[in-house]
Short mmCIF file of C-alpha atoms and ligand atoms in Angstrom, two decimals:
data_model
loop_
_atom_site.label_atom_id
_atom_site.label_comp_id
_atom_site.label_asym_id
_atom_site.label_seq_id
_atom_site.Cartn_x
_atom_site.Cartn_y
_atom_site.Cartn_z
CA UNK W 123 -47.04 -135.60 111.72
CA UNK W 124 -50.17 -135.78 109.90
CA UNK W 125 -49.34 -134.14 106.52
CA UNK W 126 -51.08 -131.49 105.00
CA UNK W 127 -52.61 -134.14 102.20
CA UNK W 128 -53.99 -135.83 104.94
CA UNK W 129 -55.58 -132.73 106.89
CA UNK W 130 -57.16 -131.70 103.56
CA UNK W 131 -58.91 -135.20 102.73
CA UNK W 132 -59.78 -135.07 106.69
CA UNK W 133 -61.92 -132.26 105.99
CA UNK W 134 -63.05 -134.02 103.18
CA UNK W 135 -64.53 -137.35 104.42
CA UNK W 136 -61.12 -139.08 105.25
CA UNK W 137 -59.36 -139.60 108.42
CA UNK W 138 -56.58 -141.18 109.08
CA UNK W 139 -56.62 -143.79 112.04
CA UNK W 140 -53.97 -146.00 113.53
CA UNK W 141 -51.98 -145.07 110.53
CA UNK W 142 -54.36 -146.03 107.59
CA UNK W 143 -56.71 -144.24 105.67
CA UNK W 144 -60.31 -144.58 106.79
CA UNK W 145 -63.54 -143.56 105.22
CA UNK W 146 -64.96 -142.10 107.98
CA UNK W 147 -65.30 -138.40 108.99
CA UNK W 148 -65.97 -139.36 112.06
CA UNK W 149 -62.73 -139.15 114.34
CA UNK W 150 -62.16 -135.08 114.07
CA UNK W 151 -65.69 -134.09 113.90
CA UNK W 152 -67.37 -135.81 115.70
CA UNK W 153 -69.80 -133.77 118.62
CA UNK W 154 -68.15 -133.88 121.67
CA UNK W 155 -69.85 -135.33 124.92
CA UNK W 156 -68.87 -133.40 127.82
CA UNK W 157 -70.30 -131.41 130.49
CA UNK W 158 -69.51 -127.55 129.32
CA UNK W 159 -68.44 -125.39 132.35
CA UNK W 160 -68.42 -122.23 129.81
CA UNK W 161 -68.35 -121.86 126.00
CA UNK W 162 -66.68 -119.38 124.47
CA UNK W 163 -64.37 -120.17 125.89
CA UNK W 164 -64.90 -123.97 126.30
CA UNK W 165 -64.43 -125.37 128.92
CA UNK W 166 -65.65 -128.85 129.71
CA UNK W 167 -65.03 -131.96 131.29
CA UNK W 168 -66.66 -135.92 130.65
CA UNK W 169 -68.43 -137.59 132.45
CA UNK W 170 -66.37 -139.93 134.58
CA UNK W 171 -68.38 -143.56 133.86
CA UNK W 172 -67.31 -142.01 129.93
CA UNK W 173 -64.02 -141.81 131.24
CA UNK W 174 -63.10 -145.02 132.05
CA UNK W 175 -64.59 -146.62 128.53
CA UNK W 176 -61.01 -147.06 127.30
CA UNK W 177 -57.05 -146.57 128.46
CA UNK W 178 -57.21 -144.16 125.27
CA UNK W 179 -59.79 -141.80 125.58
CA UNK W 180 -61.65 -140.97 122.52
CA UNK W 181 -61.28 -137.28 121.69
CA UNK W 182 -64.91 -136.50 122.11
CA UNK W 183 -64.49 -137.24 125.66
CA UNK W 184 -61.48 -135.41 126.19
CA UNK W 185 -61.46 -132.66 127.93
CA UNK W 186 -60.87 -128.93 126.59
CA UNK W 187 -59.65 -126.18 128.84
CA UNK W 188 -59.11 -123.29 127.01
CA UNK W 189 -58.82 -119.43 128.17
CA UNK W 190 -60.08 -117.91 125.31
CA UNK W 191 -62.31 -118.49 122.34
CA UNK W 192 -60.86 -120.70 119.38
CA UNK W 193 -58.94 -118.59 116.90
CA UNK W 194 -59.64 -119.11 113.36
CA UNK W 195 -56.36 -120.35 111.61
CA UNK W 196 -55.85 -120.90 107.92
CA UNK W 197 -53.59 -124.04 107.44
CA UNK W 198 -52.02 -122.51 104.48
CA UNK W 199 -50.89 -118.90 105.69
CA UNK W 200 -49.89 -120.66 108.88
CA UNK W 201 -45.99 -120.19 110.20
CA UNK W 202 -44.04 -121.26 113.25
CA UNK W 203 -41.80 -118.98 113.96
CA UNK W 204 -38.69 -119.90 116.11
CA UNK W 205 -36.86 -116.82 117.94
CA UNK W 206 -34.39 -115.97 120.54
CA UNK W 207 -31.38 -117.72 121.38
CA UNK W 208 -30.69 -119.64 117.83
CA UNK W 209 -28.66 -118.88 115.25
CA UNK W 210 -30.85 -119.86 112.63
CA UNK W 211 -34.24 -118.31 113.32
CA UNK W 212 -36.67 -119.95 110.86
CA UNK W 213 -40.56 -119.33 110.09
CA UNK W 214 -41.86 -122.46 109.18
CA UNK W 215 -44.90 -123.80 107.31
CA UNK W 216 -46.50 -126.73 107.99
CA UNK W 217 -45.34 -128.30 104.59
CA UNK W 218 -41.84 -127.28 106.11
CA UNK W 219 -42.56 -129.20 109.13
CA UNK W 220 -43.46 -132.14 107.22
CA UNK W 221 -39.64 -132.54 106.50
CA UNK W 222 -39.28 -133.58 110.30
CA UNK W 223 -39.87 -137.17 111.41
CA UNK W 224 -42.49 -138.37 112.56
CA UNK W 225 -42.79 -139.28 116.01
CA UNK W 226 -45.96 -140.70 118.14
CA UNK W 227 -46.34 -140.87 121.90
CA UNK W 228 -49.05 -141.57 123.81
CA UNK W 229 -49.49 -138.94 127.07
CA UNK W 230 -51.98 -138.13 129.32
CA UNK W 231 -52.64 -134.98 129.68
CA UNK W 232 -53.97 -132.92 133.08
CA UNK W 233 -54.79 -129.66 133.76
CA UNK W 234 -53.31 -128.63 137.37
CA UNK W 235 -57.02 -127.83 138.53
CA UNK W 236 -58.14 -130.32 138.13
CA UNK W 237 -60.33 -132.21 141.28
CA UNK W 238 -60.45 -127.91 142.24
CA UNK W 239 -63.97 -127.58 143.11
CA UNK W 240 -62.16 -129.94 146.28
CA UNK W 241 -60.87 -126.86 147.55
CA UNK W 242 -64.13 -125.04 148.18
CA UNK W 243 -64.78 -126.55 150.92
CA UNK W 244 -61.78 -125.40 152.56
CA UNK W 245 -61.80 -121.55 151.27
CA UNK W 246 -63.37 -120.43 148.17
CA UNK W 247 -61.02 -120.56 144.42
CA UNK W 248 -62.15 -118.89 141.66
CA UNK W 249 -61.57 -120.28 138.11
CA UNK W 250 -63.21 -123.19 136.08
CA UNK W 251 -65.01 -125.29 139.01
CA UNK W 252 -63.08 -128.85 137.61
CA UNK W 253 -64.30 -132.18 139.00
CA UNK W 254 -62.44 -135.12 138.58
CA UNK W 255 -62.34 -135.21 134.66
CA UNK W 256 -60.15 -132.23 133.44
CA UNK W 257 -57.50 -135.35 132.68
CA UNK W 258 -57.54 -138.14 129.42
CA UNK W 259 -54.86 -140.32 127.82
CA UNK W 260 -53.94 -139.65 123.96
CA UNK W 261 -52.04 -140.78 121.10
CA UNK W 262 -50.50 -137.54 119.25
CA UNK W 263 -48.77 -137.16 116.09
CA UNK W 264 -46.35 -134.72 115.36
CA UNK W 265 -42.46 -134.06 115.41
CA UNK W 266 -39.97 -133.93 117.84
CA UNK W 267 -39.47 -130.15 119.34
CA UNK W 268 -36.06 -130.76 119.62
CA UNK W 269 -35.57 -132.02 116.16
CA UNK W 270 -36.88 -128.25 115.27
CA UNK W 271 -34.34 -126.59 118.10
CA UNK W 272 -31.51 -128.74 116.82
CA UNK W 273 -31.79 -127.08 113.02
CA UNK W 274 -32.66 -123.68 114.71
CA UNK W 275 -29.30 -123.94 116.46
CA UNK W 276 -29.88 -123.26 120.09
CA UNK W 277 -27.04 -121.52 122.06
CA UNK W 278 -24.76 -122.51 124.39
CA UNK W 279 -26.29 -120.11 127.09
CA UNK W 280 -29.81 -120.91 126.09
CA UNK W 281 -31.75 -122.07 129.42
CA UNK W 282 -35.55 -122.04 128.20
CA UNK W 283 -37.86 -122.43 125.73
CA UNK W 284 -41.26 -120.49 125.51
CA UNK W 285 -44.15 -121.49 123.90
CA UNK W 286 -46.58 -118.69 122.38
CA UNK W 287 -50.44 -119.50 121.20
CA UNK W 288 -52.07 -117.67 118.74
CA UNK W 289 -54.93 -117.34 120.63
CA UNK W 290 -56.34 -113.76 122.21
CA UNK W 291 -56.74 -113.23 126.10
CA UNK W 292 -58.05 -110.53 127.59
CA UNK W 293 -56.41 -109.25 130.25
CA UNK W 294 -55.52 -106.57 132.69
CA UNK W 295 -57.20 -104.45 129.67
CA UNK W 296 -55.11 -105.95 127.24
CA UNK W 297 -54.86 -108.76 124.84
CA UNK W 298 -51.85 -111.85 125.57
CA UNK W 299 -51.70 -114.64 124.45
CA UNK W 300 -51.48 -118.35 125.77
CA UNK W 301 -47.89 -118.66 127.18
CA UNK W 302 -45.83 -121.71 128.50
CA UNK W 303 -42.10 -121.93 128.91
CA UNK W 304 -39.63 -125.86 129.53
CA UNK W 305 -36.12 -125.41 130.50
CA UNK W 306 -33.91 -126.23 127.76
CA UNK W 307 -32.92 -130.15 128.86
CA UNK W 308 -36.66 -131.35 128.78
CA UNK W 309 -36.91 -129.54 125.29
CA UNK W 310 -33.59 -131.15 123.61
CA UNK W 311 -35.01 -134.93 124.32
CA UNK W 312 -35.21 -135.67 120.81
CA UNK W 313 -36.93 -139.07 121.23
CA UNK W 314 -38.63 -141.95 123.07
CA UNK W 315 -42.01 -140.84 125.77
CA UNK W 316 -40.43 -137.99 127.69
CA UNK W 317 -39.63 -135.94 124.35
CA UNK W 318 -41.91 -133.01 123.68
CA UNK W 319 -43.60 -132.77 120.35
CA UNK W 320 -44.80 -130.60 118.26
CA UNK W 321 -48.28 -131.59 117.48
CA UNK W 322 -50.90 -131.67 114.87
CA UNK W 323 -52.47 -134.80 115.18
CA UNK W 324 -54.47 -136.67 118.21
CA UNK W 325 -55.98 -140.15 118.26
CA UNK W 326 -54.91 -140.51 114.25
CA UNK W 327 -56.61 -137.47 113.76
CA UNK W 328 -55.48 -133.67 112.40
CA UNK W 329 -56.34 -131.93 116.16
CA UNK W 330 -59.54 -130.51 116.25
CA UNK W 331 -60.26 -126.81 116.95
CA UNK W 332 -60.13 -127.14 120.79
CA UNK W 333 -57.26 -128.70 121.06
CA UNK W 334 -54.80 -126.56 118.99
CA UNK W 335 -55.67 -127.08 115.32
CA UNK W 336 -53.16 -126.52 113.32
CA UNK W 337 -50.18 -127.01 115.90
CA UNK W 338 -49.81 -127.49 119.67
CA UNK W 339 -47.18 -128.27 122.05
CA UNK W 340 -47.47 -131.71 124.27
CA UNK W 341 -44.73 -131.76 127.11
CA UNK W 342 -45.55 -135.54 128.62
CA UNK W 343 -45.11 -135.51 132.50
CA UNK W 344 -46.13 -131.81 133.08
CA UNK W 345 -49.17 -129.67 133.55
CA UNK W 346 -51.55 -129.55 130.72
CA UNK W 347 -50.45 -125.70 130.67
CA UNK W 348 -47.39 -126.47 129.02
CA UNK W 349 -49.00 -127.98 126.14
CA UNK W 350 -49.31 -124.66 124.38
CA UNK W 351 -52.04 -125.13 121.88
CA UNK W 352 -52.30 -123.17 118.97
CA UNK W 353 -49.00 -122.58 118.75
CA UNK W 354 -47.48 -119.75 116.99
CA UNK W 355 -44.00 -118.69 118.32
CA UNK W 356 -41.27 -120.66 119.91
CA UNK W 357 -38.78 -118.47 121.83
CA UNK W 358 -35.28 -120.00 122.73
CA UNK W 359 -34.03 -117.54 126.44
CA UNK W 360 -31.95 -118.01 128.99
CA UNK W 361 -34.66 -117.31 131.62
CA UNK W 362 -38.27 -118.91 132.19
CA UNK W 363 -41.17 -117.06 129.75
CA UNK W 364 -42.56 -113.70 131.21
CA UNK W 365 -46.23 -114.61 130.01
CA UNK W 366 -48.49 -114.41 132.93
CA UNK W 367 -49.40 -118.21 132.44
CA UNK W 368 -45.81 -118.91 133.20
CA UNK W 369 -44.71 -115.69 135.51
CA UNK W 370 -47.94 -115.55 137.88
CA UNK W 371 -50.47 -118.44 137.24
CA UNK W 372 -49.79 -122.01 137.59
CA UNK W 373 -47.62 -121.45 140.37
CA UNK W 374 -48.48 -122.64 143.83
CA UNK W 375 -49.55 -119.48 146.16
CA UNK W 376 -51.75 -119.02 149.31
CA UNK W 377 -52.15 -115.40 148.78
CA UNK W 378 -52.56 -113.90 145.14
CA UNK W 379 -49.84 -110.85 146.37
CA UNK W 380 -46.59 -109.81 143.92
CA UNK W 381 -44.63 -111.01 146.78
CA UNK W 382 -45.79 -114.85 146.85
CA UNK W 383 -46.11 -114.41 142.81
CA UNK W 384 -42.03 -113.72 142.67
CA UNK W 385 -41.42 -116.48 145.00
CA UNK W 386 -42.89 -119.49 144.15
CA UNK W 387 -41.71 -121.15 140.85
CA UNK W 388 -43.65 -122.38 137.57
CA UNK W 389 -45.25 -125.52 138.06
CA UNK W 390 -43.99 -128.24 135.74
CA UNK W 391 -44.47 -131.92 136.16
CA UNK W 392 -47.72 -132.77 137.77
CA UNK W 393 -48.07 -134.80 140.82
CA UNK W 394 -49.34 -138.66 141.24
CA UNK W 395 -53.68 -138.48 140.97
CA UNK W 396 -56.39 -140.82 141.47
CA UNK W 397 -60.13 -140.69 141.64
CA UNK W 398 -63.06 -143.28 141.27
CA UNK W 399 -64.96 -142.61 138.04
CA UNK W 400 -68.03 -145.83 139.58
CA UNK W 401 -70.12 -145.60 140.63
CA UNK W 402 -71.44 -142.02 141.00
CA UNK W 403 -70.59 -139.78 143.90
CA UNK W 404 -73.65 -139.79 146.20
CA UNK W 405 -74.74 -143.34 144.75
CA UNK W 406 -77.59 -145.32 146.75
CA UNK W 407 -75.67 -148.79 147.31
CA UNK W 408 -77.16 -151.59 148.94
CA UNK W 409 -75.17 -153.49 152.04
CA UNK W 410 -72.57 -155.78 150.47
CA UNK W 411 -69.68 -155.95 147.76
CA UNK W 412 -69.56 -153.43 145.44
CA UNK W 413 -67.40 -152.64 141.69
CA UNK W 414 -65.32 -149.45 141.17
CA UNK W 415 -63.70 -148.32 138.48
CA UNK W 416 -61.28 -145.10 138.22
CA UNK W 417 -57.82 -143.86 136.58
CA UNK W 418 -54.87 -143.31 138.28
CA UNK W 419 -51.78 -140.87 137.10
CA UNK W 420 -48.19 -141.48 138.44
CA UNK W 421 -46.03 -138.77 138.98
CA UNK W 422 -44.47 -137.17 135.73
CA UNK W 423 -41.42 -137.75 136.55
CA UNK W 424 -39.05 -140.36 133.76
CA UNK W 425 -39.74 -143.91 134.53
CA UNK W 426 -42.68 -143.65 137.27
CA UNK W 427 -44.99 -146.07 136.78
CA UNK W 428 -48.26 -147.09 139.20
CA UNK W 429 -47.34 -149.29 142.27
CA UNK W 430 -50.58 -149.65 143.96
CA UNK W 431 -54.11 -148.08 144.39
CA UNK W 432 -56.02 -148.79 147.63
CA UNK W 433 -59.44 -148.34 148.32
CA UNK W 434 -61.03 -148.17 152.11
CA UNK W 435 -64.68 -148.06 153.00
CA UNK W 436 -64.41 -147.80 156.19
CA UNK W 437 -62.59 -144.63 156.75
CA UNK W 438 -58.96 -146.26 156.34
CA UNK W 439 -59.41 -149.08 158.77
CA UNK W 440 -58.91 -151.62 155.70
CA UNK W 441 -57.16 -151.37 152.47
CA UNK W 442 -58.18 -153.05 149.55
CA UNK W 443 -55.94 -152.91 146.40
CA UNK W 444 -57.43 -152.86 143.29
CA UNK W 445 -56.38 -154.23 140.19
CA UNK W 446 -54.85 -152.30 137.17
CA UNK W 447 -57.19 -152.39 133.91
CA UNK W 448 -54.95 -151.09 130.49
CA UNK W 449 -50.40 -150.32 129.86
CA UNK W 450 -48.63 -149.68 132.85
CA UNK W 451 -46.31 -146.69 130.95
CA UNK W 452 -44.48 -143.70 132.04
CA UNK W 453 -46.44 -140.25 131.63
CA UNK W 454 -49.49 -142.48 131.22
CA UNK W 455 -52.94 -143.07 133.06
CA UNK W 456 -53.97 -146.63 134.16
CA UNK W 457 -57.22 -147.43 134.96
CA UNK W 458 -58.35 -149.57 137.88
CA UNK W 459 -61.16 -151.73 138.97
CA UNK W 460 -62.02 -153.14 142.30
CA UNK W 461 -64.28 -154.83 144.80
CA UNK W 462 -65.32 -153.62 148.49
CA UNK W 463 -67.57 -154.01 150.52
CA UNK W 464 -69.62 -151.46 152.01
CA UNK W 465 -71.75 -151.73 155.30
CA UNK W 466 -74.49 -149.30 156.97
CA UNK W 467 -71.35 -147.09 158.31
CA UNK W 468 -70.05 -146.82 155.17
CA UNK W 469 -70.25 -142.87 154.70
CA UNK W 470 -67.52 -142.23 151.98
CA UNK W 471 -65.26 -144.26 149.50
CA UNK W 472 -61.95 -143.57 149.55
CA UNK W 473 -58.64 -144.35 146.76
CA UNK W 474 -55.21 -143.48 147.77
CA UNK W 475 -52.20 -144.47 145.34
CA UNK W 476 -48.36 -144.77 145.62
CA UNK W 477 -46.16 -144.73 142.55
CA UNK W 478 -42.96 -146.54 142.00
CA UNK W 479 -40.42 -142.74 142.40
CA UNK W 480 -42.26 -142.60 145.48
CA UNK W 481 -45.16 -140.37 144.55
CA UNK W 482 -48.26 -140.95 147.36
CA UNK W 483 -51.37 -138.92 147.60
CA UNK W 484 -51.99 -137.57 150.77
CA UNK W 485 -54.57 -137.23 152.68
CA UNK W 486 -54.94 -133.53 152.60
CA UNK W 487 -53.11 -131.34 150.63
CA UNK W 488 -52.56 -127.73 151.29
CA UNK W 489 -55.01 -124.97 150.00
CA UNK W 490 -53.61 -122.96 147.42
CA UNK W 491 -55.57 -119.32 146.03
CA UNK W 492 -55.82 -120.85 142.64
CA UNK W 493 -56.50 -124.36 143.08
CA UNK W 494 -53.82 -126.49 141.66
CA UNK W 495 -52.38 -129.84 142.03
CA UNK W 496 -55.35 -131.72 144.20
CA UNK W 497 -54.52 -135.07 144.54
CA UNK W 498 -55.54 -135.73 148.06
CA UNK W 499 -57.01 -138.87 148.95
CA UNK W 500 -60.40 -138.82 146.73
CA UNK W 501 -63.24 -139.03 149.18
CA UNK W 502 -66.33 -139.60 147.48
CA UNK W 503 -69.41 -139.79 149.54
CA UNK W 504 -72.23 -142.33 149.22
CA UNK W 505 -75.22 -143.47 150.75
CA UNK W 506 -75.73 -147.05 151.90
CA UNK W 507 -78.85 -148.78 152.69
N1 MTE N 296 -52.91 -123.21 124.93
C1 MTE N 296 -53.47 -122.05 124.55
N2 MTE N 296 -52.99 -121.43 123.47
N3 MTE N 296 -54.50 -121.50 125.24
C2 MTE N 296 -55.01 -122.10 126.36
O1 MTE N 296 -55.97 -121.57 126.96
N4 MTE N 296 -54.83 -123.97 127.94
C3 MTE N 296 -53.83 -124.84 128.55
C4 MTE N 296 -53.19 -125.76 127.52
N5 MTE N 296 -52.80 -125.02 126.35
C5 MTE N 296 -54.44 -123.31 126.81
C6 MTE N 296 -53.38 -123.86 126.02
C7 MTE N 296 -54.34 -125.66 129.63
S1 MTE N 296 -54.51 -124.88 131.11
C8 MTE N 296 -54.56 -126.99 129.48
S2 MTE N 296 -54.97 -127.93 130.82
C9 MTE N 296 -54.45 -127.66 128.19
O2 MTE N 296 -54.13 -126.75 127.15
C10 MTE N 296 -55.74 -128.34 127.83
O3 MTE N 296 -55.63 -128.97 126.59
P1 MTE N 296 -56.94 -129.51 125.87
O4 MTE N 296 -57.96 -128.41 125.83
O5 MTE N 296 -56.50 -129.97 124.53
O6 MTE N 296 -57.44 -130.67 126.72
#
């Protein structure tokens, strides 16, 4: 948790990085460098050859997906309030949450659309047209959620735990906000890389505006939409949330009827990914060897780590592994690099990956109306001469 003291001589010229006090403002303000699909709200992704710069990405080339503008929060009136199925329900400031210990994990987060804009050329999906780079790898400060459940005194019967933003979306002619809901066993890890935090810091920094200032939610191994940011409310049930990000989006349909809606589940952890960040899709590449670079996500499921990424040139006669660049961790990116070679024939690039749980990207996945979970062999055309 970065502590109030800390936020306040943030905004005043200090930051804190890697756990000392630096003198630059740098870290939380610094412009970010993405490629804005919308502001207000933003929506934006990196550049890919930015991408691969480091196994942490630097915040500025993080991606924000957000569904409506940024509210305004003053730190000091702020509360968390904790509801529902406890029998202490507590509103707490963020000097109260400073009581908590401090816990730091290092996730990669994903948003489940991202690599959509693959869909369209199956059957047109609405939303935020993603590429490849709605995905980047984090250090965040905060608490443990759990630690925060445990005083709240969950209940026996208690199944879920909602998350509720403080930011205002308009919809169906009314205003929600952000929802996500965990069932109750992810949300009692109390410790070690698969326990959820409550967050207020990212990279060594108090979290900018975009990504949840003052508090947000980070669930390692699922969706980026369970990472509620701005968080306001925590609601302890014994069913999943009935916020539409929870009850109707993020799930997997192929028709947008109530029908499919009430069938299909939430999504939660977020399948194995990989994509090639170099050279640039539709690159002119002479005859010969060629480098790549690119990130690969396993599976968030506990304990999955990377086994292999392969990358053909010639349509998947040959497989060429590459080799893995940065920490081979759980809920964690890796990046890759590799050599191929690439002839006259040589029409697309392509990067398959298996992880060790068993997670392998196949070679086509189904189309879905909203355009979730793509992580079908990443096909990349260029031109070779
Ligand atoms: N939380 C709130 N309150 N509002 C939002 O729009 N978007 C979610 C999640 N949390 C969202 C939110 C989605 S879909 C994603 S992928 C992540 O935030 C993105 O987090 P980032 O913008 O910090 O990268």
């Amino acid at each position: 948790m970065i502590t109030r003291r800390e936020m306040l001589l943030a905004s005043g010229g200090i930051v804190i990085a890697g756990g000392t006090l630096t003198s630059s403002r740098a870290t939380a303000e610094e412009a970010k460098q993405l490629v804005y699909h919308s502001t207000s709200p933003n929506n934006a992704e990196p550049e890919l050859a930015d991408l691969v710069q480091s196994w942490i990405t630097p915040t500025k080339h993080f991606y924000v997906r957000s569904h409506a503008p940024n509210p305004t929060i003053d730190p000091d009136a702020f509360e968390l309030k904790v509801e529902g199925m406890v029998n202490r329900p507590a509103k707490l400031s963020l000097k109260n949450l400073e009581r908590f210990k401090n816990h730091s994990t290092t996730a990669t987060l994903t948003c489940a659309g991202n690599r959509r804009s693959e869909y369209n050329a199956e059957g047109k999906v609405g939303g935020v047209q993603w590429k490849s780079g709605a995905i980047g790898n984090a250090t965040w400060q905060g608490i443990s959620l759990a630690d925060v459940l445990k005083e709240a005194e969950v209940t026996p019967d208690a199944k879920h735990v909602w998350f509720e933003g403080l930011d205002e979306i308009e919809k169906g002619g009314g205003i929600i906000p952000f929802g996500g809901s965990i069932p109750i066993a992810k949300a009692m890890i109390d410790s070690g890389p698969a326990a959820p935090l409550l967050a207020n810091g990212m990279n060594g920094a108090p979290l900018t505006a975009d990504h949840g200032f003052p508090l947000r939610t980070l669930v390692p191994g699922y969706i980026g939409a369970r990472s509620v940011k701005w968080l306001g409310r925590i609601v302890v049930s014994d069913r999943p949330s009935p916020n539409h990000y929870v009850a109707t989006a993020y799930k997997l349909v192929k028709n947008t009827d109530p029908i499919e809606w009430a069938e299909s589940g939430p999504i939660y952890r977020y399948p194995i990914n990989a994509a090639i960040c170099t050279p640039k899709a539709d690159s002119q590449l002479a005859v010969g060897e060629i480098d790549l670079t690119g990130y690969v996500l396993p599976t968030g499921r506990p304990g999955t780590t990377v086994k292999k990424v392969l990358i053909s040139a010639d349509h998947g006669k040959r497989w060429t592994e590459a080799t893995m660049v940065g920490k081979d961790r759980e809920f964690c990116w890796q990046l890759w690099s590799a050599k191929v070679k690439v002839t006259a024939a040589t029409k697309r690039l392509m990067v398959r990956a298996l992880d060790s749980s068993g997670g392998f990207m196949p070679y086509r996945v189904p189309w879905n109306a909203k355009g979730y979970l793509q992580n079908s062999w990443y096909k990349m055309p260029v031109q070779v001469n």
